[in-house]
mmCIF file of C-alpha atoms in Angstrom:
data_model
loop_
_atom_site.group_PDB
_atom_site.id
_atom_site.type_symbol
_atom_site.label_atom_id
_atom_site.label_comp_id
_atom_site.label_asym_id
_atom_site.label_seq_id
_atom_site.Cartn_x
_atom_site.Cartn_y
_atom_site.Cartn_z
ATOM 1 C CA MET A 1357 -24.117 -16.226 -7.504
ATOM 2 C CA VAL A 1358 -21.329 -18.679 -8.295
ATOM 3 C CA GLY A 1359 -20.332 -19.892 -11.770
ATOM 4 C CA ALA A 1360 -20.935 -23.511 -12.680
ATOM 5 C CA ASP A 1361 -17.225 -24.272 -12.905
ATOM 6 C CA VAL A 1362 -16.233 -22.677 -9.630
ATOM 7 C CA THR A 1363 -15.257 -25.212 -6.970
ATOM 8 C CA THR A 1364 -13.433 -23.063 -4.443
ATOM 9 C CA LEU A 1365 -16.451 -20.938 -3.393
ATOM 10 C CA THR A 1366 -20.070 -21.483 -2.580
ATOM 11 C CA GLN A 1367 -23.063 -19.236 -2.994
ATOM 12 C CA GLY A 1368 -23.648 -16.958 -0.034
ATOM 13 C CA GLN A 1369 -19.999 -16.725 1.148
ATOM 14 C CA ALA A 1370 -18.665 -13.248 1.739
ATOM 15 C CA VAL A 1371 -15.595 -12.500 -0.391
ATOM 16 C CA TYR A 1372 -13.331 -9.579 -1.139
ATOM 17 C CA GLY A 1373 -10.889 -8.967 -3.943
ATOM 18 C CA LEU A 1374 -10.433 -7.241 -7.279
ATOM 19 C CA VAL A 1375 -13.041 -6.532 -9.954
ATOM 20 C CA THR A 1376 -12.100 -5.004 -13.301
ATOM 21 C CA GLY A 1377 -14.434 -2.374 -14.654
ATOM 22 C CA ALA A 1378 -16.533 0.620 -13.614
ATOM 23 C CA TYR A 1379 -18.171 1.234 -10.376
ATOM 24 C CA ALA A 1380 -21.413 -0.741 -10.135
ATOM 25 C CA GLU A 1381 -23.948 -2.079 -7.674
ATOM 26 C CA TYR A 1382 -23.366 -5.579 -9.065
ATOM 27 C CA ALA A 1383 -20.197 -6.966 -10.747
ATOM 28 C CA VAL A 1384 -18.713 -10.218 -11.917
ATOM 29 C CA ALA A 1385 -15.332 -11.282 -10.560
ATOM 30 C CA SER A 1386 -13.041 -14.147 -11.460
ATOM 31 C CA ALA A 1387 -12.882 -16.752 -8.673
ATOM 32 C CA ASN A 1388 -9.074 -16.421 -8.876
ATOM 33 C CA ASP A 1389 -9.324 -12.653 -8.023
ATOM 34 C CA VAL A 1390 -11.217 -13.028 -4.703
ATOM 35 C CA ALA A 1391 -10.769 -14.677 -1.329
ATOM 36 C CA LEU A 1392 -13.014 -15.278 1.640
ATOM 37 C CA LYS A 1393 -13.555 -12.066 3.594
ATOM 38 C CA PRO A 1394 -11.848 -12.195 6.991
ATOM 39 C CA ALA A 1395 -14.598 -12.703 9.521
ATOM 40 C CA ARG A 1396 -13.572 -9.944 11.825
ATOM 41 C CA LEU A 1397 -13.735 -7.328 9.147
ATOM 42 C CA THR A 1398 -16.756 -5.250 8.192
ATOM 43 C CA PHE A 1399 -17.528 -4.995 4.458
ATOM 44 C CA GLU A 1400 -16.228 -1.451 4.463
ATOM 45 C CA GLN A 1401 -12.963 -2.560 6.002
ATOM 46 C CA ALA A 1402 -12.600 -5.431 3.607
ATOM 47 C CA ALA A 1403 -13.235 -3.116 0.630
ATOM 48 C CA ALA A 1404 -10.362 -1.001 1.785
ATOM 49 C CA VAL A 1405 -7.829 -3.836 1.655
ATOM 50 C CA PRO A 1406 -7.221 -5.578 -1.686
ATOM 51 C CA MET A 1407 -5.947 -2.833 -4.000
ATOM 52 C CA GLY A 1408 -3.726 -1.127 -1.461
ATOM 53 C CA ALA A 1409 -2.446 -4.220 0.278
ATOM 54 C CA LEU A 1410 -1.637 -6.161 -2.970
ATOM 55 C CA THR A 1411 0.094 -3.043 -4.415
ATOM 56 C CA ALA A 1412 2.168 -2.743 -1.226
ATOM 57 C CA TRP A 1413 2.894 -6.501 -1.024
ATOM 58 C CA ARG A 1414 4.963 -6.646 -4.180
ATOM 59 C CA PRO A 1415 7.480 -3.854 -3.493
ATOM 60 C CA VAL A 1416 7.811 -4.707 0.218
ATOM 61 C CA ILE A 1417 7.621 -8.551 0.212
ATOM 62 C CA GLU A 1418 8.442 -9.758 -3.271
ATOM 63 C CA ASP A 1419 10.639 -7.110 -4.947
ATOM 64 C CA GLY A 1420 12.129 -5.445 -1.918
ATOM 65 C CA LYS A 1421 12.457 -8.632 0.100
ATOM 66 C CA VAL A 1422 12.448 -6.467 3.251
ATOM 67 C CA GLN A 1423 14.147 -8.125 6.206
ATOM 68 C CA ALA A 1424 14.386 -7.613 9.946
ATOM 69 C CA GLY A 1425 16.774 -4.813 10.958
ATOM 70 C CA GLN A 1426 16.626 -3.020 7.605
ATOM 71 C CA ARG A 1427 15.765 0.718 7.353
ATOM 72 C CA VAL A 1428 12.723 1.155 5.091
ATOM 73 C CA LEU A 1429 11.439 4.578 3.934
ATOM 74 C CA VAL A 1430 7.849 4.728 2.729
ATOM 75 C CA HIS A 1431 6.814 7.833 0.874
ATOM 76 C CA GLY A 1432 3.070 8.676 1.153
ATOM 77 C CA ALA A 1433 2.849 6.574 4.324
ATOM 78 C CA ALA A 1434 -0.744 7.638 5.106
ATOM 79 C CA GLY A 1435 -2.109 6.891 1.637
ATOM 80 C CA GLY A 1436 -4.064 3.945 0.353
ATOM 81 C CA VAL A 1437 -0.879 1.966 -0.510
ATOM 82 C CA GLY A 1438 1.455 3.540 1.968
ATOM 83 C CA VAL A 1439 -0.523 2.404 5.047
ATOM 84 C CA TYR A 1440 -0.012 -1.236 4.001
ATOM 85 C CA ALA A 1441 3.635 -0.771 2.963
ATOM 86 C CA VAL A 1442 4.284 0.601 6.489
ATOM 87 C CA GLN A 1443 2.511 -2.279 8.188
ATOM 88 C CA LEU A 1444 4.063 -4.995 5.997
ATOM 89 C CA ALA A 1445 7.579 -3.575 6.497
ATOM 90 C CA ARG A 1446 6.936 -3.428 10.291
ATOM 91 C CA TRP A 1447 5.656 -7.064 10.146
ATOM 92 C CA LYS A 1448 8.973 -8.154 8.565
ATOM 93 C CA GLY A 1449 10.827 -6.457 11.424
ATOM 94 C CA ALA A 1450 12.224 -3.431 9.660
ATOM 95 C CA HIS A 1451 12.791 0.015 11.138
ATOM 96 C CA VAL A 1452 10.098 1.912 9.255
ATOM 97 C CA ILE A 1453 10.320 5.650 8.332
ATOM 98 C CA GLY A 1454 7.337 7.363 6.753
ATOM 99 C CA THR A 1455 6.763 10.662 5.059
ATOM 100 C CA ALA A 1456 3.437 12.355 5.796
ATOM 101 C CA SER A 1457 1.851 15.687 6.675
ATOM 102 C CA ALA A 1458 1.786 16.889 10.225
ATOM 103 C CA GLY A 1459 -1.923 16.009 10.483
ATOM 104 C CA ASN A 1460 -1.092 12.400 9.662
ATOM 105 C CA SER A 1461 2.087 12.037 11.672
ATOM 106 C CA GLU A 1462 0.578 10.406 14.781
ATOM 107 C CA PHE A 1463 -1.632 8.157 12.638
ATOM 108 C CA VAL A 1464 1.400 6.879 10.673
ATOM 109 C CA ARG A 1465 3.147 6.085 14.005
ATOM 110 C CA SER A 1466 0.039 4.278 15.170
ATOM 111 C CA ILE A 1467 0.249 1.848 12.235
ATOM 112 C CA GLY A 1468 3.848 0.998 12.850
ATOM 113 C CA ALA A 1469 6.238 3.677 11.645
ATOM 114 C CA ASP A 1470 9.161 4.234 14.035
ATOM 115 C CA THR A 1471 9.960 7.645 12.544
ATOM 116 C CA VAL A 1472 7.741 10.120 10.650
ATOM 117 C CA ILE A 1473 9.063 12.966 8.584
ATOM 118 C CA ASP A 1474 6.705 15.950 8.049
ATOM 119 C CA TYR A 1475 7.398 16.837 4.411
ATOM 120 C CA ASN A 1476 6.122 20.412 5.035
ATOM 121 C CA VAL A 1477 8.799 21.041 7.672
ATOM 122 C CA ALA A 1478 11.972 19.726 6.113
ATOM 123 C CA PRO A 1479 12.976 17.984 2.891
ATOM 124 C CA PHE A 1480 13.229 14.315 3.792
ATOM 125 C CA GLU A 1481 16.610 13.999 2.004
ATOM 126 C CA THR A 1482 18.126 16.426 4.563
ATOM 127 C CA VAL A 1483 17.090 14.420 7.640
ATOM 128 C CA ILE A 1484 17.373 10.794 6.673
ATOM 129 C CA HIS A 1485 20.210 8.660 5.290
ATOM 130 C CA ASP A 1486 21.556 5.053 5.080
ATOM 131 C CA VAL A 1487 18.152 3.623 4.025
ATOM 132 C CA ASP A 1488 18.100 0.066 2.689
ATOM 133 C CA VAL A 1489 14.839 0.200 0.829
ATOM 134 C CA VAL A 1490 12.744 3.154 -0.304
ATOM 135 C CA VAL A 1491 9.101 2.480 -1.380
ATOM 136 C CA ASP A 1492 7.721 5.412 -3.438
ATOM 137 C CA THR A 1493 3.962 5.565 -3.652
ATOM 138 C CA VAL A 1494 3.896 9.255 -4.685
ATOM 139 C CA GLY A 1495 5.914 9.814 -7.867
ATOM 140 C CA GLY A 1496 6.756 13.297 -9.163
ATOM 141 C CA ASP A 1497 10.158 14.484 -8.020
ATOM 142 C CA ILE A 1498 10.285 11.991 -5.113
ATOM 143 C CA PRO A 1499 12.424 9.286 -6.833
ATOM 144 C CA GLU A 1500 15.036 11.825 -7.906
ATOM 145 C CA ARG A 1501 15.281 13.206 -4.350
ATOM 146 C CA SER A 1502 15.487 9.685 -2.932
ATOM 147 C CA TRP A 1503 18.762 8.597 -4.437
ATOM 148 C CA GLN A 1504 20.815 10.364 -1.810
ATOM 149 C CA VAL A 1505 19.084 8.780 1.145
ATOM 150 C CA LEU A 1506 19.959 5.250 0.135
ATOM 151 C CA ARG A 1507 22.965 3.331 1.370
ATOM 152 C CA PRO A 1508 25.318 2.021 -1.309
ATOM 153 C CA ASN A 1509 23.567 -0.761 -3.240
ATOM 154 C CA GLY A 1510 20.222 0.190 -1.543
ATOM 155 C CA LEU A 1511 16.998 -0.272 -3.465
ATOM 156 C CA LEU A 1512 14.494 2.337 -4.673
ATOM 157 C CA ILE A 1513 11.129 0.899 -5.754
ATOM 158 C CA SER A 1514 8.309 2.962 -7.145
ATOM 159 C CA VAL A 1515 4.754 1.963 -7.686
ATOM 160 C CA ALA A 1516 3.985 5.486 -8.958
ATOM 161 C CA THR A 1517 6.406 5.995 -11.858
ATOM 162 C CA ARG A 1518 8.741 4.140 -14.175
ATOM 163 C CA LEU A 1519 12.303 3.595 -12.958
ATOM 164 C CA SER A 1520 15.090 1.942 -14.907
ATOM 165 C CA PRO A 1521 17.914 -0.182 -13.451
ATOM 166 C CA GLU A 1522 20.358 2.115 -15.293
ATOM 167 C CA ALA A 1523 19.071 5.157 -13.320
ATOM 168 C CA GLY A 1524 19.904 3.404 -10.106
ATOM 169 C CA GLN A 1525 23.310 2.307 -11.309
ATOM 170 C CA ALA A 1526 24.230 5.930 -12.026
ATOM 171 C CA HIS A 1527 23.795 6.615 -8.265
ATOM 172 C CA GLY A 1528 25.432 3.433 -6.964
ATOM 173 C CA VAL A 1529 22.102 1.909 -5.947
ATOM 174 C CA ARG A 1530 19.405 -0.342 -7.416
ATOM 175 C CA ALA A 1531 16.121 0.861 -8.842
ATOM 176 C CA MET A 1532 12.956 -0.687 -10.223
ATOM 177 C CA SER A 1533 9.323 -0.060 -10.821
ATOM 178 C CA SER A 1534 6.804 -2.360 -9.155
ATOM 179 C CA GLY A 1535 3.096 -3.183 -9.572
ATOM 180 C CA ARG A 1536 0.339 -5.101 -7.861
ATOM 181 C CA ALA A 1537 0.928 -8.552 -6.511
ATOM 182 C CA SER A 1538 -1.115 -11.459 -7.747
ATOM 183 C CA PRO A 1539 -4.560 -11.770 -6.086
ATOM 184 C CA ASP A 1540 -3.576 -15.222 -4.807
ATOM 185 C CA LYS A 1541 -1.578 -13.335 -2.111
ATOM 186 C CA LEU A 1542 -4.943 -12.393 -0.550
ATOM 187 C CA SER A 1543 -4.932 -15.619 1.371
ATOM 188 C CA GLN A 1544 -1.767 -14.569 3.128
ATOM 189 C CA ILE A 1545 -3.020 -11.034 3.630
ATOM 190 C CA SER A 1546 -6.193 -12.499 5.155
ATOM 191 C CA GLU A 1547 -4.118 -14.410 7.725
ATOM 192 C CA LEU A 1548 -2.285 -11.210 8.648
ATOM 193 C CA LEU A 1549 -5.667 -9.390 8.981
ATOM 194 C CA GLU A 1550 -7.160 -12.172 11.135
ATOM 195 C CA SER A 1551 -4.101 -12.170 13.448
ATOM 196 C CA LYS A 1552 -4.136 -8.355 13.575
ATOM 197 C CA GLN A 1553 -0.662 -8.117 12.178
ATOM 198 C CA ILE A 1554 -2.072 -5.597 9.711
ATOM 199 C CA THR A 1555 -5.160 -3.451 10.081
ATOM 200 C CA PRO A 1556 -7.390 -2.120 7.297
ATOM 201 C CA VAL A 1557 -7.515 1.616 7.099
ATOM 202 C CA VAL A 1558 -10.870 3.007 5.860
ATOM 203 C CA GLY A 1559 -10.688 6.543 4.552
ATOM 204 C CA PRO A 1560 -13.746 8.705 3.749
ATOM 205 C CA ILE A 1561 -16.881 6.812 2.670
ATOM 206 C CA PHE A 1562 -19.004 8.047 -0.228
ATOM 207 C CA SER A 1563 -22.138 6.780 -1.889
ATOM 208 C CA LEU A 1564 -21.912 5.490 -5.449
ATOM 209 C CA ALA A 1565 -23.628 8.710 -6.568
ATOM 210 C CA GLU A 1566 -20.798 10.656 -4.973
ATOM 211 C CA ALA A 1567 -18.067 8.942 -7.024
ATOM 212 C CA ARG A 1568 -16.982 12.336 -8.489
ATOM 213 C CA GLN A 1569 -16.357 13.824 -5.032
ATOM 214 C CA ALA A 1570 -14.427 10.666 -4.097
ATOM 215 C CA HIS A 1571 -12.163 11.105 -7.159
ATOM 216 C CA GLU A 1572 -11.658 14.830 -6.423
ATOM 217 C CA LEU A 1573 -10.571 13.970 -2.890
ATOM 218 C CA SER A 1574 -8.239 11.217 -4.180
ATOM 219 C CA GLN A 1575 -6.587 13.588 -6.608
ATOM 220 C CA THR A 1576 -5.595 15.974 -3.849
ATOM 221 C CA GLY A 1577 -3.084 13.391 -2.651
ATOM 222 C CA HIS A 1578 -3.829 14.182 0.994
ATOM 223 C CA GLY A 1579 -6.107 11.403 2.035
ATOM 224 C CA ARG A 1580 -5.713 8.883 4.774
ATOM 225 C CA GLY A 1581 -6.251 5.159 3.945
ATOM 226 C CA ARG A 1582 -8.481 3.893 1.186
ATOM 227 C CA ILE A 1583 -11.542 5.761 -0.023
ATOM 228 C CA VAL A 1584 -14.628 3.570 -0.078
ATOM 229 C CA LEU A 1585 -17.754 3.721 -2.227
ATOM 230 C CA LEU A 1586 -21.006 2.265 -0.870
ATOM 231 C CA THR A 1587 -23.568 0.968 -3.348
ATOM 232 C CA ALA A 1588 -26.438 1.066 -0.881
#
C-alpha cells in the first residue's frame, strides 16, 4: 500500500530500501527510504543491497573520495559492507586490496580486489604499505594496526569503531569514523546495479523463524555477503 501523500511511488511497484524496526512479515517504510528495485535483481538480491551498499558508499565515495590510481585497503572485504566497499573502490578506478580468510580469497578477487591478504597467514601490516585510504569494517585492533600501512597524510576511515582526528594526527595521517549514507543514494546505487558495475552478494538465507541462527552466524564475523531473512 502507498500513503495518501506519497507521489513518487504507486501501489504494486517493487521497492527496496531501509526499514526501521524489528523483523516482520509486513513493515511500514518512509517513501524517502526506498527506491524502485532494479529489475534485474531478485528480491533476495535486492534485500542484500541497501544496508551494506549505503554503509560502504559513505566511506568510499563521500568521506574517502576515492579516486582512480589510489591504493585502497578494505578490511573485512568478504563481509556485508566490505563486498560493496571493494566494488565501489574498483568502480572509482582504485587499486583495491582486501583482507579475508583463505576460503574467501578467490571470492574477494572475483568482485574486484587486485590483491587479497589472508589474515591467517601474515599480519597485513607486514605485507602492505603506502596505502591512500583504509576502510575498516571490522573494528577491534584493526585501526591501531592500520596506521603504519598508510602513506603520509593517508586516510583511515572506520564504520566499526570511533576514531578521532587527533588519533590520526599523532601518526601523521588522517582519521575519521563514518556511517551510512543517506537513502537517496539508492538511486545511484541502482544505476550501478543495473549496469553491472556492482553486483549484490547474497549470503546464507534463513527463514524468519531462524532469525536467531542468522544472528549467531553474523556474530562469528566469518560470513560472505549479506545474510537474508525470508518471511515466506
